[in-house]
Tab-separated table of C-alpha atoms and ligand atoms in Angstrom:
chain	number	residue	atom	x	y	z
R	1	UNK	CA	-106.641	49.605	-59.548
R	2	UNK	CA	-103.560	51.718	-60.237
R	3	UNK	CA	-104.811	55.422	-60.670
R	4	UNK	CA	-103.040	58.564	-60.156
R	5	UNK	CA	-106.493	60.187	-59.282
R	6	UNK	CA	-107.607	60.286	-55.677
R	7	UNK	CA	-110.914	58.100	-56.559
R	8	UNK	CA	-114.179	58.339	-54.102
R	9	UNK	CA	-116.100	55.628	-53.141
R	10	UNK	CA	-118.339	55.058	-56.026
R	11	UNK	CA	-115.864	55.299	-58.246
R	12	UNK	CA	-114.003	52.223	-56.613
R	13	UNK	CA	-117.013	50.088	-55.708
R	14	UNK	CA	-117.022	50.401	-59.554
R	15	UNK	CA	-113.703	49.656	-60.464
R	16	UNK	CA	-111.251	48.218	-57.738
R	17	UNK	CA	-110.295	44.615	-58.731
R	18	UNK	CA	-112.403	44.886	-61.922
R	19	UNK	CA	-110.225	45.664	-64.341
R	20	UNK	CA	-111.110	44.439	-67.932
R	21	UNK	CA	-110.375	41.144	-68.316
R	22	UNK	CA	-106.975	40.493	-70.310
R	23	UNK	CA	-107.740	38.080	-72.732
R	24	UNK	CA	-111.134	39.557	-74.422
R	25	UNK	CA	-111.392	42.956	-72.796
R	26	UNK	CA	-114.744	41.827	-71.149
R	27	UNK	CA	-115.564	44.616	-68.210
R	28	UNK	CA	-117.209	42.135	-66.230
R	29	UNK	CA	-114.922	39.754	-63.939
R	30	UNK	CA	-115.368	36.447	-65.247
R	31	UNK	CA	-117.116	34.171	-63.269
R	32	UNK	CA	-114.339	31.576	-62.806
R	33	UNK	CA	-116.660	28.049	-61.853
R	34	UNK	CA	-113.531	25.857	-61.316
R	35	UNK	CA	-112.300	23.941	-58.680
R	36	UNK	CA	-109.141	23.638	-60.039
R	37	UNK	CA	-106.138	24.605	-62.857
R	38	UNK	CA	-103.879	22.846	-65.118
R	39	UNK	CA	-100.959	22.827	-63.904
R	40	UNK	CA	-97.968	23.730	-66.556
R	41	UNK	CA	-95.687	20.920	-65.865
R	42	UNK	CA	-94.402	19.271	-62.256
R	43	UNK	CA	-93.349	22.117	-60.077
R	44	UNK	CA	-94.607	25.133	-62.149
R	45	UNK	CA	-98.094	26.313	-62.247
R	46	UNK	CA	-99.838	29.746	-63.123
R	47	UNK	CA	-100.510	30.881	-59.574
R	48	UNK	CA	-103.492	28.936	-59.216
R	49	UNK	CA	-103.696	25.662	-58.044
R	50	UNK	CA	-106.911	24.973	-56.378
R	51	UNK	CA	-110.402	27.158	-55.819
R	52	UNK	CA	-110.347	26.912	-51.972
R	53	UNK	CA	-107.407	29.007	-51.738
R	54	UNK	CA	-107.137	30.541	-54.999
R	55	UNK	CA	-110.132	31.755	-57.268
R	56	UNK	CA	-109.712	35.277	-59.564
R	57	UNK	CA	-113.555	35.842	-59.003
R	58	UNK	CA	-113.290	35.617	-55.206
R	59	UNK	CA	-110.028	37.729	-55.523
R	60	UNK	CA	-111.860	40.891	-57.278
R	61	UNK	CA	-114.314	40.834	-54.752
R	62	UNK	CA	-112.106	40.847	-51.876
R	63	UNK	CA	-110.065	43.334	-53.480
R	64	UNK	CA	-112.948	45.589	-54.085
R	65	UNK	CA	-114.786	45.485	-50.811
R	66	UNK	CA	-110.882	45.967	-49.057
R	67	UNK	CA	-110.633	48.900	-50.513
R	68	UNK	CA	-114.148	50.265	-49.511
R	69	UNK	CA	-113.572	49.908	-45.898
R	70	UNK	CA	-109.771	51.718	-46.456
R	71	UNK	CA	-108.240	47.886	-45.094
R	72	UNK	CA	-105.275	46.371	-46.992
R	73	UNK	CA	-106.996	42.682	-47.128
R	74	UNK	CA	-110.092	40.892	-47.330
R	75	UNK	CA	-111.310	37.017	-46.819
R	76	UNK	CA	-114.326	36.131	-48.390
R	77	UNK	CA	-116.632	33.662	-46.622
R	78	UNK	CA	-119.586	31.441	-46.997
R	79	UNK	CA	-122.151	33.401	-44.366
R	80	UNK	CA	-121.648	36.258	-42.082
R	81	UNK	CA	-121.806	33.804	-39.037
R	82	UNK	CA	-118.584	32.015	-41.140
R	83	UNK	CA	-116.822	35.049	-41.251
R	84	UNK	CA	-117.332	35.850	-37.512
R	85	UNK	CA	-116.293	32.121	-36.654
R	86	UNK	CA	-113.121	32.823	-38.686
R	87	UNK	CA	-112.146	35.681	-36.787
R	88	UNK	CA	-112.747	33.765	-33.313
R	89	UNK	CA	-109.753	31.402	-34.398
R	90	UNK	CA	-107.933	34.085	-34.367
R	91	UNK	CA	-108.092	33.124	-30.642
R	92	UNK	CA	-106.686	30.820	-28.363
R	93	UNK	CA	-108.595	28.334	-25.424
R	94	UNK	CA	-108.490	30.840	-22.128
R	95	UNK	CA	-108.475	34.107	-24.252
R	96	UNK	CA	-111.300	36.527	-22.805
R	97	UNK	CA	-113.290	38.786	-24.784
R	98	UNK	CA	-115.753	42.089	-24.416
R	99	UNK	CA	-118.281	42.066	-26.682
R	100	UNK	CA	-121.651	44.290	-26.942
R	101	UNK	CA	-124.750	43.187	-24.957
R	102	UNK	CA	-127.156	43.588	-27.794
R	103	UNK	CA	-125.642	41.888	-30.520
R	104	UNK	CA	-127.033	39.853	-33.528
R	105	UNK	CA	-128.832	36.652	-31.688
R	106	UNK	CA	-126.259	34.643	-33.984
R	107	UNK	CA	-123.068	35.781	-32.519
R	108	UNK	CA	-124.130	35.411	-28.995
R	109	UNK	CA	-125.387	32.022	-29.944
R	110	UNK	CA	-122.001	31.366	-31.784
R	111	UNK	CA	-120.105	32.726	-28.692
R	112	UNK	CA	-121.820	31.408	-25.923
R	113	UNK	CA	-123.090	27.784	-27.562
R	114	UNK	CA	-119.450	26.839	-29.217
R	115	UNK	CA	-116.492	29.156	-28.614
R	116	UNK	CA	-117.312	28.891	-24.659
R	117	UNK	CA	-116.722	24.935	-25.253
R	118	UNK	CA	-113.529	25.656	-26.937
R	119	UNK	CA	-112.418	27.765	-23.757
R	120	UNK	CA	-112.702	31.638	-24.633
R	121	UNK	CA	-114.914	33.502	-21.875
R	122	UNK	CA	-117.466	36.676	-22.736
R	123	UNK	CA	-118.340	39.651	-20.760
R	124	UNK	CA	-121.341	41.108	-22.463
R	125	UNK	CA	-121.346	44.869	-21.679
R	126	UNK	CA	-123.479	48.176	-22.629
R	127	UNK	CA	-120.878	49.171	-25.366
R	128	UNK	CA	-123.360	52.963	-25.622
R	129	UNK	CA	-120.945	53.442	-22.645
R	130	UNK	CA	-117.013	53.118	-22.942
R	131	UNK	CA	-116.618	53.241	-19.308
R	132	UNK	CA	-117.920	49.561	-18.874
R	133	UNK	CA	-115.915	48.377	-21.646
R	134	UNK	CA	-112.739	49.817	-19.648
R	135	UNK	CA	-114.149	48.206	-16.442
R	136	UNK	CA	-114.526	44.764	-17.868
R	137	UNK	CA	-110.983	44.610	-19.333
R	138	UNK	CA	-108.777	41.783	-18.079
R	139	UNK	CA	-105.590	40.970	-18.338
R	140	UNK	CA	-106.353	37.974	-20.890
R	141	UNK	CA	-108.609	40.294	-22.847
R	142	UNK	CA	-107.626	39.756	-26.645
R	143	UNK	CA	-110.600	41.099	-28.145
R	144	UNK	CA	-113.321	43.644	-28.082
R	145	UNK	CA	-116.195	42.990	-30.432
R	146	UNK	CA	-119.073	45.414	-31.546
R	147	UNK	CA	-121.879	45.713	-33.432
R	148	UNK	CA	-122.767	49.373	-34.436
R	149	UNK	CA	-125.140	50.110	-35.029
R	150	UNK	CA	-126.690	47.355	-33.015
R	151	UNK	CA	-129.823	44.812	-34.058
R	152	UNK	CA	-132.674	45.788	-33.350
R	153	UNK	CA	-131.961	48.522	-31.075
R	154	UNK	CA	-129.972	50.738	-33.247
R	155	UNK	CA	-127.461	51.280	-30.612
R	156	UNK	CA	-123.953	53.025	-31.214
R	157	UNK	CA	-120.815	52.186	-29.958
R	158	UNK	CA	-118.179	55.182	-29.981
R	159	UNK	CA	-115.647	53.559	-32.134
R	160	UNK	CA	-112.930	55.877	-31.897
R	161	UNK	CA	-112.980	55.689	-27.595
R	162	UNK	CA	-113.367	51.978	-27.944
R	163	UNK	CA	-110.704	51.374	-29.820
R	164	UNK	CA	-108.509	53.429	-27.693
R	165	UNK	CA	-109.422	51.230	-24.805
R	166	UNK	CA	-108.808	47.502	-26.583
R	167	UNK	CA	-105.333	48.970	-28.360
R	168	UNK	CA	-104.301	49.954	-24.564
R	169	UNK	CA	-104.685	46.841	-23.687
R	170	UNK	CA	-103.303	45.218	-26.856
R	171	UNK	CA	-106.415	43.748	-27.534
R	172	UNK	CA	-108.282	43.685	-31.140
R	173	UNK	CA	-110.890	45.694	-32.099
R	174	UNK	CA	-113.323	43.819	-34.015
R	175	UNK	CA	-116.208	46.150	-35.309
R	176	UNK	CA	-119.623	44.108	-37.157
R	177	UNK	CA	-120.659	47.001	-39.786
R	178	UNK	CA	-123.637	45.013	-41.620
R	179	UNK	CA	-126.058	48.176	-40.467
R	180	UNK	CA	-123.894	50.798	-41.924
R	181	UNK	CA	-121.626	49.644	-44.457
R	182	UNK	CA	-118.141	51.116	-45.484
R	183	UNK	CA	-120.705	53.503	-47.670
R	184	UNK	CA	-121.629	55.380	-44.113
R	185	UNK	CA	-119.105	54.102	-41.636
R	186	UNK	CA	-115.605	53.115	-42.399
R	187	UNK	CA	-114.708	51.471	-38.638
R	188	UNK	CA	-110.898	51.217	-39.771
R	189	UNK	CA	-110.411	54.702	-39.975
R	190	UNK	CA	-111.891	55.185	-36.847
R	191	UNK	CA	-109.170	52.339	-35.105
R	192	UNK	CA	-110.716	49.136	-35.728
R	193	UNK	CA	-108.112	46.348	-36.900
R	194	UNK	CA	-111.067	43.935	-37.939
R	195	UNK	CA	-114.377	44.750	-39.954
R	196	UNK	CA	-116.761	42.194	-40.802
R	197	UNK	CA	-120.274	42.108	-42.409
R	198	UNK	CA	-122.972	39.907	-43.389
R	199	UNK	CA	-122.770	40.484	-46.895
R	200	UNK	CA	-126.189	38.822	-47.269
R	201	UNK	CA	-127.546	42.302	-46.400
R	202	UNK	CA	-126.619	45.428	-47.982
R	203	UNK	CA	-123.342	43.788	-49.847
R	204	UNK	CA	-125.666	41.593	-51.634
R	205	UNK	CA	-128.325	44.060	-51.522
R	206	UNK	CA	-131.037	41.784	-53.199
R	207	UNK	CA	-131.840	39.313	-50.966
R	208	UNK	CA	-130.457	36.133	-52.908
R	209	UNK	CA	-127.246	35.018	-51.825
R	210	UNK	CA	-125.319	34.379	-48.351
R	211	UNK	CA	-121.660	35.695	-47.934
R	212	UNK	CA	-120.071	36.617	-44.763
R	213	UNK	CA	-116.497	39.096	-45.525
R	214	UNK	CA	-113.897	39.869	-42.925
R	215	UNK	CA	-111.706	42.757	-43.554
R	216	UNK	CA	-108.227	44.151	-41.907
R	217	UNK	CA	-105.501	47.066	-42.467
R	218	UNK	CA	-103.170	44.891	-40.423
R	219	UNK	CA	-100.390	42.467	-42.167
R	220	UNK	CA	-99.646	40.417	-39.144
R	221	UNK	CA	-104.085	39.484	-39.164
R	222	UNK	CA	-104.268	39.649	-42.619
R	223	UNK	CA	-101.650	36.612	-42.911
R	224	UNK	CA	-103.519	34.669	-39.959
R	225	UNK	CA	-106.807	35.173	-42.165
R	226	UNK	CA	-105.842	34.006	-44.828
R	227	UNK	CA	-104.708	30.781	-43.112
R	228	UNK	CA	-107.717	30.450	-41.403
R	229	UNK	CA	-109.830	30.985	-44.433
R	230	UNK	CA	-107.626	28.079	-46.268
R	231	UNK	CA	-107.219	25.745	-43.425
R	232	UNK	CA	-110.675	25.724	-42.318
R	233	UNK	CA	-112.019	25.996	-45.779
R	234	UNK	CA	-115.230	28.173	-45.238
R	235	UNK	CA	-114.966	30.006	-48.528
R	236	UNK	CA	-118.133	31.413	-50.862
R	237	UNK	CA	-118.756	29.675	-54.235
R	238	UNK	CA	-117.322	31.875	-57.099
R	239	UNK	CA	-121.097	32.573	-58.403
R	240	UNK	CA	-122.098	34.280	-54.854
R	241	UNK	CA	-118.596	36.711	-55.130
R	242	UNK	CA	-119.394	37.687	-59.016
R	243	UNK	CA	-123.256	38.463	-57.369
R	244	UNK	CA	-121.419	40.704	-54.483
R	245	UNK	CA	-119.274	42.564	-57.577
R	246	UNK	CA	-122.280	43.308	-59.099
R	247	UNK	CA	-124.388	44.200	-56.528
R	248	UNK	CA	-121.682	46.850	-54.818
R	249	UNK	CA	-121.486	48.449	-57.998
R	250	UNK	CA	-124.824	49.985	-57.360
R	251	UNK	CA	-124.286	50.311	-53.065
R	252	UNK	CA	-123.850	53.984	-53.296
R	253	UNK	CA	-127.195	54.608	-54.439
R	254	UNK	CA	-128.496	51.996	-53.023
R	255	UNK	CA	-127.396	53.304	-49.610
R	256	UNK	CA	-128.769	57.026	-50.472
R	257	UNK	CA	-132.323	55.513	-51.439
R	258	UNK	CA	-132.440	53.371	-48.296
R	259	UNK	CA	-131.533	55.430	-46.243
R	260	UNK	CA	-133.540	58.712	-47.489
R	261	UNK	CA	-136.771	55.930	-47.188
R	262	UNK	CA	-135.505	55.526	-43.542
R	263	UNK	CA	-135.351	58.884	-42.232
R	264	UNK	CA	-138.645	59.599	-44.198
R	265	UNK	CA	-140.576	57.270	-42.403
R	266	UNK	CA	-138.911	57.885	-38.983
R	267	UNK	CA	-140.038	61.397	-39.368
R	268	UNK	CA	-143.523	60.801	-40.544
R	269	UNK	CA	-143.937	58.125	-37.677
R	270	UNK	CA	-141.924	59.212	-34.721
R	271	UNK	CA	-144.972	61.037	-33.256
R	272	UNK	CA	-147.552	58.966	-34.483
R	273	UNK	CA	-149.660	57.863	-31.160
R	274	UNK	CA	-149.274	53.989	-31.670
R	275	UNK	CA	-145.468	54.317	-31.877
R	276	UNK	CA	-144.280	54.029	-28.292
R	277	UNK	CA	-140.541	54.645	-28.928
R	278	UNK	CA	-138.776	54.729	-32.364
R	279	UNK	CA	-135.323	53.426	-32.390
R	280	UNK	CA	-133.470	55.459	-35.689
R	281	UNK	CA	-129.695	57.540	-35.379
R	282	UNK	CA	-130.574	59.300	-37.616
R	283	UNK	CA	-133.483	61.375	-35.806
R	284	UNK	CA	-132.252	64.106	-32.862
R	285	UNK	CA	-134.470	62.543	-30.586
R	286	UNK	CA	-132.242	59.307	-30.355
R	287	UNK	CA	-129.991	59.278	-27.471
R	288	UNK	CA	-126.814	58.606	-29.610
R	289	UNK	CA	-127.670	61.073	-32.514
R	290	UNK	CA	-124.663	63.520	-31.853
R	291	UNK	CA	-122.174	60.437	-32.063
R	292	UNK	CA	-124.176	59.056	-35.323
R	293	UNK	CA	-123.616	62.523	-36.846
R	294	UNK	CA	-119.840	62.211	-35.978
R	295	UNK	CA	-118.825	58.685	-36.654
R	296	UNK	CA	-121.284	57.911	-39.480
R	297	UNK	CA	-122.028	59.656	-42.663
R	298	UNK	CA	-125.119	58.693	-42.635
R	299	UNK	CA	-127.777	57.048	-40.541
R	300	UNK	CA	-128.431	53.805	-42.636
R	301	UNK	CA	-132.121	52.124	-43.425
R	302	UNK	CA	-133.130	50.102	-40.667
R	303	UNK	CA	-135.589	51.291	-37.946
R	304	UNK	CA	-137.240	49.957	-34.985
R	305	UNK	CA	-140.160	50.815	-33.632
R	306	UNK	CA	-142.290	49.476	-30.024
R	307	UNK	CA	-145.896	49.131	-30.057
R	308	UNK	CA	-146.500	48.060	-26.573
R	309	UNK	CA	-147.460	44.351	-27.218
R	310	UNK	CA	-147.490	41.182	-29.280
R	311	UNK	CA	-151.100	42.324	-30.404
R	312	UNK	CA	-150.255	45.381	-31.813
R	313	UNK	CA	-147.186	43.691	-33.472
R	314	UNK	CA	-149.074	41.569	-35.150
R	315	UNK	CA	-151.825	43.880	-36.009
R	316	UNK	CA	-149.488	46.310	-37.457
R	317	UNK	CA	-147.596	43.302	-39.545
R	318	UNK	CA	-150.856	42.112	-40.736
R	319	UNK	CA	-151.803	45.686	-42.246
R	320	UNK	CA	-148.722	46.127	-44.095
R	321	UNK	CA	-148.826	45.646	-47.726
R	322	UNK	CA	-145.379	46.352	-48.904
R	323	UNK	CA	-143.124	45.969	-46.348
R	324	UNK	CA	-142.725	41.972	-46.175
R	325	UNK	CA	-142.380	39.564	-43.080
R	326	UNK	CA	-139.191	37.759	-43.260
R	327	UNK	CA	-136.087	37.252	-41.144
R	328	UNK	CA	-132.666	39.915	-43.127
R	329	UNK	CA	-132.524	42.903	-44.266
R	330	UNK	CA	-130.458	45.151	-46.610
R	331	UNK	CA	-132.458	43.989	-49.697
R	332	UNK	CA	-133.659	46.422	-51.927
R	333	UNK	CA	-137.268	45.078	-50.806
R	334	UNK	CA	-138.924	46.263	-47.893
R	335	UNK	CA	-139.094	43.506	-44.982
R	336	UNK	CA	-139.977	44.091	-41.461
R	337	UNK	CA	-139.076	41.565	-39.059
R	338	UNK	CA	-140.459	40.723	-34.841
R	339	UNK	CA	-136.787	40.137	-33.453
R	340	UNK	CA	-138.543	38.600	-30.678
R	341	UNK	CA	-140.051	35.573	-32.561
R	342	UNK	CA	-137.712	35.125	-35.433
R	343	UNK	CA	-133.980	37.091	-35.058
R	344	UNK	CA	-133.740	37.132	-31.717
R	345	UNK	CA	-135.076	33.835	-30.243
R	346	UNK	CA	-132.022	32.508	-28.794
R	347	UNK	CA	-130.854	35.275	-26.352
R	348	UNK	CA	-132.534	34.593	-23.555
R	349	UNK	CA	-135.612	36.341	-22.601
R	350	UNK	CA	-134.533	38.304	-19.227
R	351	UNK	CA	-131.355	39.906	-21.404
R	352	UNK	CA	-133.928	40.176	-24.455
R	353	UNK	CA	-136.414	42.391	-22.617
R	354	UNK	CA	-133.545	44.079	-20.392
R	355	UNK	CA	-132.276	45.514	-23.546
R	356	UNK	CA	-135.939	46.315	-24.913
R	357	UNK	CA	-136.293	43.558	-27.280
R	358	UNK	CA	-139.969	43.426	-26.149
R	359	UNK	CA	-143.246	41.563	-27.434
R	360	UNK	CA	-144.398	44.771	-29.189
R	361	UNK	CA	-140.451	45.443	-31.016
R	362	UNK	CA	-140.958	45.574	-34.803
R	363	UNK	CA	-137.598	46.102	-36.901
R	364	UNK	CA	-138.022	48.304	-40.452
R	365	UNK	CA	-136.096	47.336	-43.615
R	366	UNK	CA	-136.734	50.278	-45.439
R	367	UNK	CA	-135.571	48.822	-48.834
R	368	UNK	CA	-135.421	51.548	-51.857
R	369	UNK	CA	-139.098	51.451	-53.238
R	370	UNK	CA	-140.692	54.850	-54.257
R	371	UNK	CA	-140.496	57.159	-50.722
R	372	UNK	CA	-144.251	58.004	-50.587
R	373	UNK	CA	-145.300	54.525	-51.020
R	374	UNK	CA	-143.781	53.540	-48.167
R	375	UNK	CA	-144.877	56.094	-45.627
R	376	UNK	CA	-148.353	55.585	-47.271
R	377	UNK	CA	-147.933	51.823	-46.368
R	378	UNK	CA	-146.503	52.379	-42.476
R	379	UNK	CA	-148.945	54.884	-41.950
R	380	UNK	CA	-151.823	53.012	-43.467
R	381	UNK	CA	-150.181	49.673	-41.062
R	382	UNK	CA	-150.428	51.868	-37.662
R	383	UNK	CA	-153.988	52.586	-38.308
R	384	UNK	CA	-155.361	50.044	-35.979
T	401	PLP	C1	-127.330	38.649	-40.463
T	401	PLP	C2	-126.275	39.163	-39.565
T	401	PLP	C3	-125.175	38.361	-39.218
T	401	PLP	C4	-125.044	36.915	-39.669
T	401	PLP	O1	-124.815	36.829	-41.028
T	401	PLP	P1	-125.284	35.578	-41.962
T	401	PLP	O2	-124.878	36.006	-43.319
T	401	PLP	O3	-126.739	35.421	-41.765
T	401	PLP	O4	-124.530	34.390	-41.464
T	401	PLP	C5	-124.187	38.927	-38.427
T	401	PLP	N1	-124.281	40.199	-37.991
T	401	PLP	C6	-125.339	40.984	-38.286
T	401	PLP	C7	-125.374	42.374	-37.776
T	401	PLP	C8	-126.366	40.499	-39.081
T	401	PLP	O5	-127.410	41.280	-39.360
């Protein structure tokens, strides 16, 4: 959108790439359910020749959610885990990357199950401290990739120092911002050349669709993308982008209401004497809240919470009556999820528990139902 006014966030969730259509005016983007154009004669065509690489709904949507997280480019794809795949080809057999210890159970599976065949090596490191990123730094390190905050353990990585340390070493920074979304944490400002999400959480917001996005501020990645994106073909149907331009439309508030259930509940909880540790960055106790406060503008909706065994877990799952069991998040219903059983089952279980992905670990959702309800429900859940 051209505008001479310096337009905030909502504004452009709103209105980049949507631009009233120019044939009838409609303000929605068309959803454009084609897999290919007419062509205008041999040789000349209007710019659109077939929906893998070209598609005017997938275009508004990457233009839109580019300019949320302040990048230049964006490459829609069919699943988060796509999207993550798609930036691992920006890699070459005997590359080395540093990635975060506690990551989503996908990417380490992705990593360690088929990129490790294909010749790229790991070091899995505490990214809460910079120093051991710096110390596991070699000379064929391309990337650094982080989650942050992390899931289930709500770890933070310092953005700003770790992206000092890959760009020293002309490595990548690759930052996975599904917890916070460009609404609280905009990873390219802070040095990140890569952002990705699982827009099957808060992007999509309503739990019905799966759509992975990749986004960059640099030309040189933005071109090797789009390659990727075309060459290995791993592109969203039109329907699930005109879902995502709906559903960021209303991210914003979404984001406010999730995240003013979250910190409710983390407060009403945190000393509650069945909660053994609560795991939220948005509460001074957490060990990471001064960081939070600097890097984020806000704190996000997702909370997890120990209760010292399976038992308990269960117990306390069983009780509640809102919050829903069910693998995601993001949705603007409440879920809770046992990483341990469902998430989280493929990371071993002596890395698991050495990061506190226990038996008793219960991950929040706090989707944006009525406040009280929700702390009525938790409350009413720990009362066991
Ligand atoms: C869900 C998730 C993914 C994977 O995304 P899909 O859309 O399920 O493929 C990656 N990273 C994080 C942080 C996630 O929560």
């Amino acid at each position: 959108m051209k505008s001479k006014l310096n337009i905030h966030f909502a504004t452009k969730a709103i209105h980049v790439g949507q631009e009233p259509e120019q044939i009838t005016g409609a303000v929605t983007v068309p959803l454009f359910q084609t897999s290919t154009y007419a062509q205008i004669e041999i040789g000349k065509h209007t710019g659109f020749e077939y929906a893998r690489t070209q598609n005017p709904t997938r275009f508004a949507w990457e233009e839109n959610i580019a300019a949320l997280e302040n990048g230049i480019a964006a490459y829609a794809f069919g699943s988060g885990l796509a999207a993550e795949d798609a930036v691992m080809k920006l890699l070459s057999a005997g590359d080395h990357v540093v990635c975060a210890e506690d990551m989503y159970g996908g990417t380490y599976r992705l990593f360690e199950k088929i990129y490790r065949r294909f010749g790229l090596t790991f070091s899995y490191v505490d990214m809460t401290n910079s120093g051991e990123v710096q110390k596991a730094m070699q000379s064929n390190t391309k990337m650094v990739y982080s989650e942050s905050p992390t899931n289930p353990m709500m770890r933070l990585t310092d953005l700003t120092a770790v992206a000092d340390i890959a760009h020293n070493h002309h490595a990548l920074f690759v930052v996975d911002n599904t917890f916070a979304t460009p609404y609280f944490q905009q990873p390219i400002t802070l040095g990140a050349d890569i952002v990705l999400h699982s827009a099957t959480k808060y992007l999509g917001g309503h739990s019905d669709l799966i759509s992975g996005i990749v986004i960059t501020n640099n030309e040189d990645i933005s071109a090797q993308l789009k390659f990727i994106q075309n060459a290995t073909g791993a592109v969203p149907g039109a329907f699930d982008c005109w879902l995502l331009l709906r559903s960021v439309k209303t991210l914003a508030l979404r984001m406010q209401q999730h995240e003013r259930n979250a910190l409710s509940i983390a407060n009403s909880i945190e000393n509650h004497k069945n909660v053994l540790a609560i795991h939220y960055p948005g509460l001074s106790s957490h060990s990471q809240h001064e960081l939070a406060k600097r890097q984020m503008s806000g704190f996000g909706g997702i909370i997890s919470i120990e209760l010292g065994s399976y038992q308990n877990a269960q117990q306390f799952v069983k009780n509640l009556e809102i919050f829903t069991l069910a693998e995601s998040l993001g949705g603007v219903e409440s879920l809770i999820c046992h990483p341990v059983s469902m998430t989280h089952g493929s990371i071993p279980k002596e890395q698991r528990e050495k990061l506190g992905i226990t038996d008793g670990l219960v991950r929040l959702s706090c989707g944006i139902e009525d406040t009280e309800d929700l702390i009525n429900d938790v409350l009413n859940a720990l009362d066991y």
